[in-house]
mmCIF file of C-alpha atoms in Angstrom:
data_model
loop_
_atom_site.group_PDB
_atom_site.id
_atom_site.type_symbol
_atom_site.label_atom_id
_atom_site.label_comp_id
_atom_site.label_asym_id
_atom_site.label_seq_id
_atom_site.Cartn_x
_atom_site.Cartn_y
_atom_site.Cartn_z
ATOM 1 C CA MET A 71 0.000 0.000 0.000
ATOM 2 C CA ILE A 72 0.961 3.647 -0.226
ATOM 3 C CA ILE A 73 0.061 6.389 2.231
ATOM 4 C CA VAL A 74 -0.467 9.801 0.697
ATOM 5 C CA MET A 75 0.179 12.634 3.111
ATOM 6 C CA LYS A 76 -1.634 15.954 2.925
ATOM 7 C CA PRO A 77 0.082 18.807 1.029
ATOM 8 C CA LYS A 78 2.856 20.360 3.114
ATOM 9 C CA ALA A 79 2.475 17.774 5.877
ATOM 10 C CA ALA A 80 4.589 18.467 8.953
ATOM 11 C CA ASP A 81 7.864 16.557 9.197
ATOM 12 C CA LYS A 82 6.976 15.278 12.669
ATOM 13 C CA ASN A 83 3.717 13.790 11.344
ATOM 14 C CA ILE A 84 5.498 12.109 8.428
ATOM 15 C CA LYS A 85 7.979 10.664 10.916
ATOM 16 C CA ALA A 86 5.140 9.433 13.130
ATOM 17 C CA VAL A 87 3.644 7.473 10.221
ATOM 18 C CA THR A 88 6.979 5.870 9.294
ATOM 19 C CA GLN A 89 7.620 4.952 12.928
ATOM 20 C CA TYR A 90 4.197 3.313 13.156
ATOM 21 C CA ILE A 91 4.927 1.269 10.010
ATOM 22 C CA GLU A 92 8.367 0.162 11.206
ATOM 23 C CA ALA A 93 7.102 -0.631 14.711
ATOM 24 C CA ASN A 94 4.828 -3.204 13.096
ATOM 25 C CA GLY A 95 7.710 -4.916 11.300
ATOM 26 C CA LEU A 96 7.284 -3.378 7.836
ATOM 27 C CA THR A 97 9.503 -1.054 5.811
ATOM 28 C CA ALA A 98 8.609 2.534 4.904
ATOM 29 C CA HIS A 99 9.945 4.214 1.736
ATOM 30 C CA LEU A 100 9.549 7.973 1.428
ATOM 31 C CA SER A 101 9.057 9.818 -1.843
ATOM 32 C CA GLN A 102 8.944 13.550 -1.197
ATOM 33 C CA GLY A 103 7.680 15.886 -3.921
ATOM 34 C CA GLU A 104 7.393 19.648 -3.834
ATOM 35 C CA GLN A 105 3.865 19.505 -2.435
ATOM 36 C CA VAL A 106 3.041 15.929 -1.434
ATOM 37 C CA THR A 107 4.900 13.177 0.386
ATOM 38 C CA ILE A 108 4.110 9.546 -0.396
ATOM 39 C CA ILE A 109 5.059 6.748 1.987
ATOM 40 C CA GLY A 110 5.349 3.314 0.431
ATOM 41 C CA VAL A 111 4.804 0.310 2.680
ATOM 42 C CA VAL A 112 6.657 -2.914 1.925
ATOM 43 C CA GLY A 113 5.924 -6.105 3.839
ATOM 44 C CA ASP A 114 2.993 -8.053 5.210
ATOM 45 C CA LYS A 115 0.329 -5.355 5.268
ATOM 46 C CA SER A 116 -2.017 -7.596 7.292
ATOM 47 C CA ARG A 117 0.042 -6.496 10.310
ATOM 48 C CA LEU A 118 -1.177 -2.918 9.871
ATOM 49 C CA SER A 119 -4.523 -1.405 10.722
ATOM 50 C CA THR A 120 -5.440 0.970 7.904
ATOM 51 C CA GLU A 121 -8.117 2.438 10.151
ATOM 52 C CA ASN A 122 -5.476 3.434 12.690
ATOM 53 C CA ILE A 123 -3.176 4.872 10.023
ATOM 54 C CA ALA A 124 -6.027 6.988 8.669
ATOM 55 C CA LEU A 125 -6.352 8.602 12.102
ATOM 56 C CA LEU A 126 -2.728 9.780 12.210
ATOM 57 C CA ALA A 127 -2.146 13.496 11.683
ATOM 58 C CA ASP A 128 -1.730 14.772 8.086
ATOM 59 C CA VAL A 129 -2.653 11.438 6.450
ATOM 60 C CA ASP A 130 -4.712 12.213 3.348
ATOM 61 C CA ARG A 131 -5.556 8.752 1.986
ATOM 62 C CA ILE A 132 -4.397 5.148 1.742
ATOM 63 C CA VAL A 133 -4.072 3.524 -1.682
ATOM 64 C CA PRO A 134 -3.686 -0.248 -2.134
ATOM 65 C CA VAL A 135 -1.012 -1.434 -4.573
ATOM 66 C CA THR A 136 -2.047 -4.633 -6.307
ATOM 67 C CA GLU A 137 1.143 -5.152 -8.348
ATOM 68 C CA SER A 138 3.724 -7.465 -6.796
ATOM 69 C CA TYR A 139 6.555 -5.038 -7.545
ATOM 70 C CA LYS A 140 6.480 -2.170 -5.047
ATOM 71 C CA LEU A 141 9.791 -0.300 -5.096
ATOM 72 C CA ALA A 142 9.863 -0.113 -8.885
ATOM 73 C CA ASN A 143 6.244 1.021 -9.008
ATOM 74 C CA LEU A 144 5.416 4.528 -10.197
ATOM 75 C CA LYS A 145 2.753 4.714 -7.476
ATOM 76 C CA PHE A 146 5.506 4.519 -4.854
ATOM 77 C CA HIS A 147 7.675 7.118 -6.578
ATOM 78 C CA PRO A 148 5.583 9.463 -8.751
ATOM 79 C CA GLU A 149 8.566 11.433 -10.075
ATOM 80 C CA PRO A 150 10.863 9.811 -12.700
ATOM 81 C CA SER A 151 14.129 8.631 -11.189
ATOM 82 C CA VAL A 152 17.518 9.942 -12.252
ATOM 83 C CA VAL A 153 20.333 7.413 -11.959
ATOM 84 C CA LYS A 154 23.863 8.742 -11.611
ATOM 85 C CA VAL A 155 26.517 6.707 -13.431
ATOM 86 C CA GLY A 156 30.064 7.887 -12.904
ATOM 87 C CA CYS A 157 30.421 11.321 -14.499
ATOM 88 C CA THR A 158 26.957 11.295 -16.110
ATOM 89 C CA SER A 159 23.283 10.612 -15.324
ATOM 90 C CA ILE A 160 20.351 8.789 -16.921
ATOM 91 C CA GLY A 161 16.922 10.323 -16.558
ATOM 92 C CA PRO A 162 13.999 12.184 -18.104
ATOM 93 C CA SER A 163 16.037 15.094 -19.470
ATOM 94 C CA THR A 164 19.250 13.360 -20.536
ATOM 95 C CA ARG A 165 20.582 12.252 -23.889
ATOM 96 C CA THR A 166 22.222 8.985 -22.912
ATOM 97 C CA ILE A 167 24.113 6.929 -25.467
ATOM 98 C CA MET A 168 25.956 3.833 -24.307
ATOM 99 C CA ALA A 169 28.301 2.845 -27.122
ATOM 100 C CA GLY A 170 31.217 0.507 -27.649
ATOM 101 C CA PRO A 171 32.126 -3.009 -28.733
ATOM 102 C CA CYS A 172 30.143 -6.101 -27.860
ATOM 103 C CA ALA A 173 33.378 -7.591 -26.507
ATOM 104 C CA VAL A 174 36.573 -5.948 -25.318
ATOM 105 C CA GLU A 175 39.282 -7.454 -27.524
ATOM 106 C CA SER A 176 42.404 -5.458 -26.652
ATOM 107 C CA ASN A 177 43.505 -2.254 -24.963
ATOM 108 C CA ASP A 178 44.419 -0.553 -28.243
ATOM 109 C CA GLN A 179 41.089 -1.482 -29.818
ATOM 110 C CA LEU A 180 39.086 -0.154 -26.871
ATOM 111 C CA MET A 181 41.014 3.130 -26.750
ATOM 112 C CA LEU A 182 40.342 3.644 -30.452
ATOM 113 C CA ILE A 183 36.625 2.987 -30.036
ATOM 114 C CA ALA A 184 36.316 5.075 -26.865
ATOM 115 C CA GLU A 185 37.815 8.087 -28.634
ATOM 116 C CA ALA A 186 35.427 7.708 -31.574
ATOM 117 C CA VAL A 187 32.227 7.273 -29.557
ATOM 118 C CA LYS A 188 33.106 10.143 -27.196
ATOM 119 C CA LYS A 189 33.649 12.416 -30.186
ATOM 120 C CA ASN A 190 30.188 11.562 -31.482
ATOM 121 C CA GLY A 191 28.027 12.015 -28.406
ATOM 122 C CA ALA A 192 28.386 8.876 -26.286
ATOM 123 C CA THR A 193 28.244 9.434 -22.537
ATOM 124 C CA ILE A 194 28.883 5.852 -21.406
ATOM 125 C CA LEU A 195 31.396 3.355 -22.806
ATOM 126 C CA ARG A 196 30.005 -0.163 -23.057
ATOM 127 C CA GLY A 197 32.139 -3.248 -23.505
ATOM 128 C CA GLY A 198 31.868 -6.915 -22.623
ATOM 129 C CA ALA A 199 34.559 -8.507 -20.483
ATOM 130 C CA TYR A 200 32.394 -11.529 -19.618
ATOM 131 C CA LYS A 201 30.479 -12.888 -22.592
ATOM 132 C CA PRO A 202 27.721 -15.469 -21.989
ATOM 133 C CA ARG A 203 27.586 -17.008 -25.457
ATOM 134 C CA THR A 204 25.190 -19.573 -26.891
ATOM 135 C CA SER A 205 28.113 -21.729 -28.039
ATOM 136 C CA PRO A 206 30.822 -22.744 -25.547
ATOM 137 C CA TYR A 207 33.351 -22.403 -28.382
ATOM 138 C CA SER A 208 32.637 -18.701 -29.012
ATOM 139 C CA PHE A 209 34.863 -15.966 -27.592
ATOM 140 C CA GLN A 210 34.044 -15.679 -23.878
ATOM 141 C CA GLY A 211 35.754 -12.366 -23.092
ATOM 142 C CA LEU A 212 38.950 -11.179 -21.419
ATOM 143 C CA GLU A 213 37.362 -11.089 -17.943
ATOM 144 C CA GLU A 214 39.270 -8.967 -15.384
ATOM 145 C CA GLU A 215 41.884 -7.918 -17.919
ATOM 146 C CA GLY A 216 39.068 -6.497 -20.049
ATOM 147 C CA LEU A 217 37.690 -4.615 -17.032
ATOM 148 C CA LYS A 218 41.069 -2.949 -16.548
ATOM 149 C CA TYR A 219 41.004 -1.814 -20.165
ATOM 150 C CA MET A 220 37.504 -0.405 -19.603
ATOM 151 C CA GLN A 221 38.710 1.623 -16.639
ATOM 152 C CA GLU A 222 41.696 3.009 -18.562
ATOM 153 C CA ALA A 223 39.594 3.990 -21.589
ATOM 154 C CA GLY A 224 36.901 5.575 -19.435
ATOM 155 C CA LYS A 225 39.434 7.731 -17.623
ATOM 156 C CA ALA A 226 41.262 8.655 -20.821
ATOM 157 C CA PHE A 227 38.134 10.013 -22.521
ATOM 158 C CA ASP A 228 35.993 11.090 -19.561
ATOM 159 C CA LEU A 229 33.366 8.415 -20.144
ATOM 160 C CA ALA A 230 31.379 6.440 -17.601
ATOM 161 C CA THR A 231 31.719 2.676 -18.111
ATOM 162 C CA ILE A 232 29.404 -0.336 -18.081
ATOM 163 C CA CYS A 233 30.102 -4.050 -18.330
ATOM 164 C CA GLU A 234 27.950 -7.169 -18.095
ATOM 165 C CA VAL A 235 28.441 -9.495 -15.127
ATOM 166 C CA VAL A 236 27.547 -13.183 -15.026
ATOM 167 C CA SER A 237 28.523 -14.316 -11.523
ATOM 168 C CA LEU A 238 29.354 -13.115 -8.020
ATOM 169 C CA GLU A 239 33.053 -13.314 -8.913
ATOM 170 C CA ALA A 240 32.433 -11.079 -11.932
ATOM 171 C CA ILE A 241 30.592 -8.536 -9.744
ATOM 172 C CA GLU A 242 33.416 -8.503 -7.215
ATOM 173 C CA ALA A 243 35.871 -7.775 -10.019
ATOM 174 C CA ALA A 244 33.636 -5.227 -11.797
ATOM 175 C CA VAL A 245 33.122 -2.986 -8.745
ATOM 176 C CA LYS A 246 36.857 -2.250 -8.811
ATOM 177 C CA TYR A 247 36.886 -0.967 -12.374
ATOM 178 C CA VAL A 248 33.537 0.147 -13.865
ATOM 179 C CA ASP A 249 30.771 2.602 -12.996
ATOM 180 C CA MET A 250 27.759 0.415 -13.800
ATOM 181 C CA ILE A 251 27.062 -3.286 -14.131
ATOM 182 C CA GLN A 252 24.718 -4.967 -16.558
ATOM 183 C CA ILE A 253 22.554 -8.026 -16.025
ATOM 184 C CA GLY A 254 22.033 -9.593 -19.450
ATOM 185 C CA ALA A 255 18.866 -11.056 -20.918
ATOM 186 C CA ARG A 256 19.875 -14.639 -20.122
ATOM 187 C CA ASN A 257 20.272 -13.761 -16.440
ATOM 188 C CA MET A 258 17.198 -11.580 -15.954
ATOM 189 C CA GLN A 259 15.650 -14.190 -13.678
ATOM 190 C CA ASN A 260 18.874 -15.390 -12.080
ATOM 191 C CA PHE A 261 17.572 -14.266 -8.705
ATOM 192 C CA ILE A 262 20.771 -14.973 -6.775
ATOM 193 C CA LEU A 263 22.731 -12.823 -9.249
ATOM 194 C CA LEU A 264 20.077 -10.078 -9.031
ATOM 195 C CA LYS A 265 20.426 -9.981 -5.240
ATOM 196 C CA GLU A 266 24.213 -9.794 -5.478
ATOM 197 C CA ALA A 267 23.897 -6.968 -8.011
ATOM 198 C CA GLY A 268 21.646 -5.172 -5.552
ATOM 199 C CA ARG A 269 24.322 -5.465 -2.864
ATOM 200 C CA SER A 270 27.154 -4.339 -5.155
ATOM 201 C CA GLY A 271 26.713 -0.613 -4.568
ATOM 202 C CA LEU A 272 26.865 0.098 -8.313
ATOM 203 C CA PRO A 273 23.953 1.183 -10.528
ATOM 204 C CA VAL A 274 22.518 -1.731 -12.516
ATOM 205 C CA LEU A 275 21.297 -1.958 -16.105
ATOM 206 C CA LEU A 276 18.752 -4.778 -16.270
ATOM 207 C CA LYS A 277 18.050 -6.177 -19.721
ATOM 208 C CA ARG A 278 14.702 -7.763 -20.527
ATOM 209 C CA GLY A 279 14.725 -11.551 -20.790
ATOM 210 C CA LEU A 280 14.327 -13.227 -24.168
ATOM 211 C CA CYS A 281 10.719 -14.226 -23.447
ATOM 212 C CA ALA A 282 9.956 -12.129 -20.375
ATOM 213 C CA THR A 283 6.735 -10.214 -19.825
ATOM 214 C CA ILE A 284 6.931 -6.657 -18.563
ATOM 215 C CA ASP A 285 5.627 -7.723 -15.146
ATOM 216 C CA GLU A 286 8.340 -10.396 -14.878
ATOM 217 C CA TRP A 287 10.927 -7.797 -15.856
ATOM 218 C CA LEU A 288 9.744 -5.314 -13.234
ATOM 219 C CA ASN A 289 9.722 -8.020 -10.579
ATOM 220 C CA ALA A 290 13.328 -8.827 -11.518
ATOM 221 C CA ALA A 291 14.157 -5.148 -10.936
ATOM 222 C CA GLU A 292 12.409 -5.452 -7.583
ATOM 223 C CA TYR A 293 14.921 -8.135 -6.503
ATOM 224 C CA ILE A 294 17.754 -5.632 -7.038
ATOM 225 C CA MET A 295 15.944 -2.752 -5.348
ATOM 226 C CA ALA A 296 14.869 -4.876 -2.377
ATOM 227 C CA GLU A 297 18.574 -5.227 -1.501
ATOM 228 C CA GLY A 298 18.751 -1.471 -0.942
ATOM 229 C CA ASN A 299 19.870 -0.423 -4.433
ATOM 230 C CA PRO A 300 17.440 2.070 -6.038
ATOM 231 C CA ASN A 301 19.715 2.767 -9.025
ATOM 232 C CA VAL A 302 18.235 0.462 -11.640
ATOM 233 C CA VAL A 303 17.869 1.205 -15.352
ATOM 234 C CA LEU A 304 15.744 -1.021 -17.601
ATOM 235 C CA CYS A 305 16.905 -1.999 -21.091
ATOM 236 C CA GLU A 306 14.536 -3.221 -23.814
ATOM 237 C CA ARG A 307 16.637 -5.378 -26.171
ATOM 238 C CA GLY A 308 13.998 -7.271 -28.109
ATOM 239 C CA ILE A 309 12.091 -10.437 -27.335
ATOM 240 C CA ARG A 310 11.947 -13.804 -29.062
ATOM 241 C CA THR A 311 8.976 -14.268 -31.400
ATOM 242 C CA TYR A 312 8.243 -16.435 -34.427
ATOM 243 C CA GLU A 313 9.658 -13.727 -36.741
ATOM 244 C CA THR A 314 13.084 -14.620 -38.140
ATOM 245 C CA SER A 315 13.815 -11.557 -40.290
ATOM 246 C CA THR A 316 15.568 -9.937 -37.340
ATOM 247 C CA ARG A 317 17.555 -11.434 -34.480
ATOM 248 C CA ASN A 318 14.776 -10.519 -32.032
ATOM 249 C CA THR A 319 11.596 -8.445 -32.185
ATOM 250 C CA LEU A 320 12.128 -4.981 -30.720
ATOM 251 C CA ASP A 321 9.133 -4.249 -28.503
ATOM 252 C CA LEU A 322 9.032 -0.446 -28.571
ATOM 253 C CA SER A 323 5.531 -0.508 -27.093
ATOM 254 C CA ALA A 324 7.260 -1.582 -23.864
ATOM 255 C CA VAL A 325 8.689 1.927 -23.482
ATOM 256 C CA PRO A 326 5.370 3.802 -22.987
ATOM 257 C CA VAL A 327 4.013 0.895 -20.937
ATOM 258 C CA LEU A 328 7.013 1.129 -18.602
ATOM 259 C CA LYS A 329 6.665 4.904 -18.378
ATOM 260 C CA GLU A 330 3.127 4.304 -17.125
ATOM 261 C CA ARG A 331 4.129 1.675 -14.547
ATOM 262 C CA THR A 332 7.572 2.539 -13.228
ATOM 263 C CA HIS A 333 9.730 5.518 -12.321
ATOM 264 C CA LEU A 334 12.908 3.774 -13.497
ATOM 265 C CA PRO A 335 14.783 5.062 -16.580
ATOM 266 C CA VAL A 336 14.375 3.046 -19.791
ATOM 267 C CA ILE A 337 17.113 2.385 -22.354
ATOM 268 C CA VAL A 338 16.634 0.705 -25.762
ATOM 269 C CA ASP A 339 19.239 -1.535 -27.431
ATOM 270 C CA PRO A 340 18.502 -1.656 -31.185
ATOM 271 C CA SER A 341 21.729 -3.551 -31.905
ATOM 272 C CA HIS A 342 20.829 -6.782 -30.083
ATOM 273 C CA ALA A 343 17.188 -6.384 -31.017
ATOM 274 C CA THR A 344 17.701 -6.358 -34.780
ATOM 275 C CA GLY A 345 21.040 -8.134 -35.162
ATOM 276 C CA ALA A 346 21.826 -6.119 -38.314
ATOM 277 C CA TYR A 347 23.638 -2.774 -38.463
ATOM 278 C CA ARG A 348 21.388 -1.408 -41.238
ATOM 279 C CA TYR A 349 18.311 -1.622 -38.994
ATOM 280 C CA VAL A 350 19.945 0.054 -36.001
ATOM 281 C CA PRO A 351 19.545 3.725 -37.102
ATOM 282 C CA PRO A 352 15.772 3.665 -37.801
ATOM 283 C CA MET A 353 15.020 1.728 -34.619
ATOM 284 C CA ALA A 354 17.247 4.046 -32.562
ATOM 285 C CA LYS A 355 15.298 7.054 -33.860
ATOM 286 C CA ALA A 356 11.993 5.333 -33.129
ATOM 287 C CA ALA A 357 13.156 4.521 -29.598
ATOM 288 C CA VAL A 358 13.926 8.170 -28.844
ATOM 289 C CA ALA A 359 10.625 9.238 -30.407
ATOM 290 C CA CYS A 360 8.587 6.894 -28.192
ATOM 291 C CA GLY A 361 10.167 8.156 -24.978
ATOM 292 C CA ALA A 362 13.305 6.119 -24.256
ATOM 293 C CA ASP A 363 15.787 7.792 -21.913
ATOM 294 C CA GLY A 364 18.729 6.548 -23.919
ATOM 295 C CA LEU A 365 20.225 4.039 -26.328
ATOM 296 C CA MET A 366 22.762 1.231 -26.187
ATOM 297 C CA ILE A 367 24.553 0.858 -29.526
ATOM 298 C CA GLU A 368 27.343 -1.490 -30.507
ATOM 299 C CA VAL A 369 30.254 0.230 -32.260
ATOM 300 C CA HIS A 370 33.405 -1.425 -33.590
ATOM 301 C CA ASN A 371 36.437 -0.141 -35.463
ATOM 302 C CA ASN A 372 36.256 -3.082 -37.889
ATOM 303 C CA PRO A 373 32.936 -4.977 -37.601
ATOM 304 C CA ALA A 374 33.974 -7.559 -40.205
ATOM 305 C CA CYS A 375 36.742 -8.734 -37.867
ATOM 306 C CA ALA A 376 34.870 -8.408 -34.552
ATOM 307 C CA LEU A 377 35.163 -11.379 -32.200
ATOM 308 C CA SER A 378 31.518 -10.954 -31.164
ATOM 309 C CA ASP A 379 28.390 -9.642 -32.934
ATOM 310 C CA GLY A 380 30.109 -7.887 -35.839
ATOM 311 C CA PRO A 381 26.999 -7.909 -38.110
ATOM 312 C CA GLN A 382 25.052 -5.690 -35.695
ATOM 313 C CA SER A 383 27.873 -3.246 -34.947
ATOM 314 C CA LEU A 384 28.184 0.195 -36.506
ATOM 315 C CA ASN A 385 31.564 1.367 -37.759
ATOM 316 C CA PHE A 386 32.779 4.834 -36.808
ATOM 317 C CA GLU A 387 31.375 6.521 -39.910
ATOM 318 C CA LYS A 388 27.908 5.029 -39.460
ATOM 319 C CA PHE A 389 27.865 5.875 -35.742
ATOM 320 C CA ALA A 390 28.857 9.493 -36.435
ATOM 321 C CA ARG A 391 26.092 9.782 -39.042
ATOM 322 C CA LEU A 392 23.498 8.301 -36.665
ATOM 323 C CA SER A 393 24.550 10.659 -33.879
ATOM 324 C CA LYS A 394 23.860 13.668 -36.113
ATOM 325 C CA GLU A 395 20.570 12.234 -37.390
ATOM 326 C CA LEU A 396 19.376 11.658 -33.820
ATOM 327 C CA ASP A 397 19.736 15.313 -32.856
ATOM 328 C CA PRO A 398 16.262 16.463 -34.035
ATOM 329 C CA PHE A 399 14.660 13.410 -32.414
ATOM 330 C CA TRP A 400 16.239 14.245 -29.055
ATOM 331 C CA LYS A 401 15.024 17.830 -29.382
ATOM 332 C CA LEU A 402 11.469 16.790 -30.286
ATOM 333 C CA ALA A 403 11.486 14.558 -27.217
ATOM 334 C CA GLY A 404 12.362 17.579 -25.066
ATOM 335 C CA ARG A 405 15.935 16.482 -24.367
ATOM 336 C CA ASN A 406 17.867 19.646 -25.114
#
């Protein structure tokens, strides 16, 4: 449930409500706007007497929350969240572009790519050091060595950094080098990994599972947030359907649905969704137009020789062209 306080409720009365909630063994989460304060209640609400709460000073009304995800729910946090990532932020007014190679291949390669994406509007450098691949014989990543390269490139070009993690060991290594960790589609419902990500202290990008519903996705985010980490960003990367013309089917309708249900920022990954570089620019523009807070785009200095996902990667020229073409879309979306 959520407890809506009256406009300009006294601090002592807000504190009295939270103390009553916590005294009954539940957790209170405050969301304070300019006029109204909302108190979210997490736990077994059968322990609380709503009649008693309604009698407390400055309580306006009590609203039940039927969805199983509470912390990620827009009802709990009516204002859109802004997530700080290193030297940048992701939120309702930002132009966020996460760009870089699918896999970190060498230090020289990553430096070259970091320079190019920074020059053309990227704010976060992406790169895979741990690669969960369908085939065990595919390139699996450089692991901690790749994380070190990420840190060096990020510092050299004033970029925040993000890398996917696949295990507790990977998280423990990543926190030493990068600004944000990513939970990939295959691990969206790896609940032990989600909990560890929540305890990591780093912001988390949570990709949608291959066949996950939006409710399942938001509940996965709830696992991270329930560990005390509110800094979660959702990433739509396409879902598996019967269509085979693209690698996945990019569900852009998920963006406005999420904006209606959650306060968390939403990123779209047109590279993994389509699997083909020629489809990335139109889908990136569509993502911005429908309200996405940012994009994740794979960029490689030589896609034909990439060790991972070359066909969906943009070269430097194509990325620079897309960056310019996106400018009017960002402006129309109010992201100046």
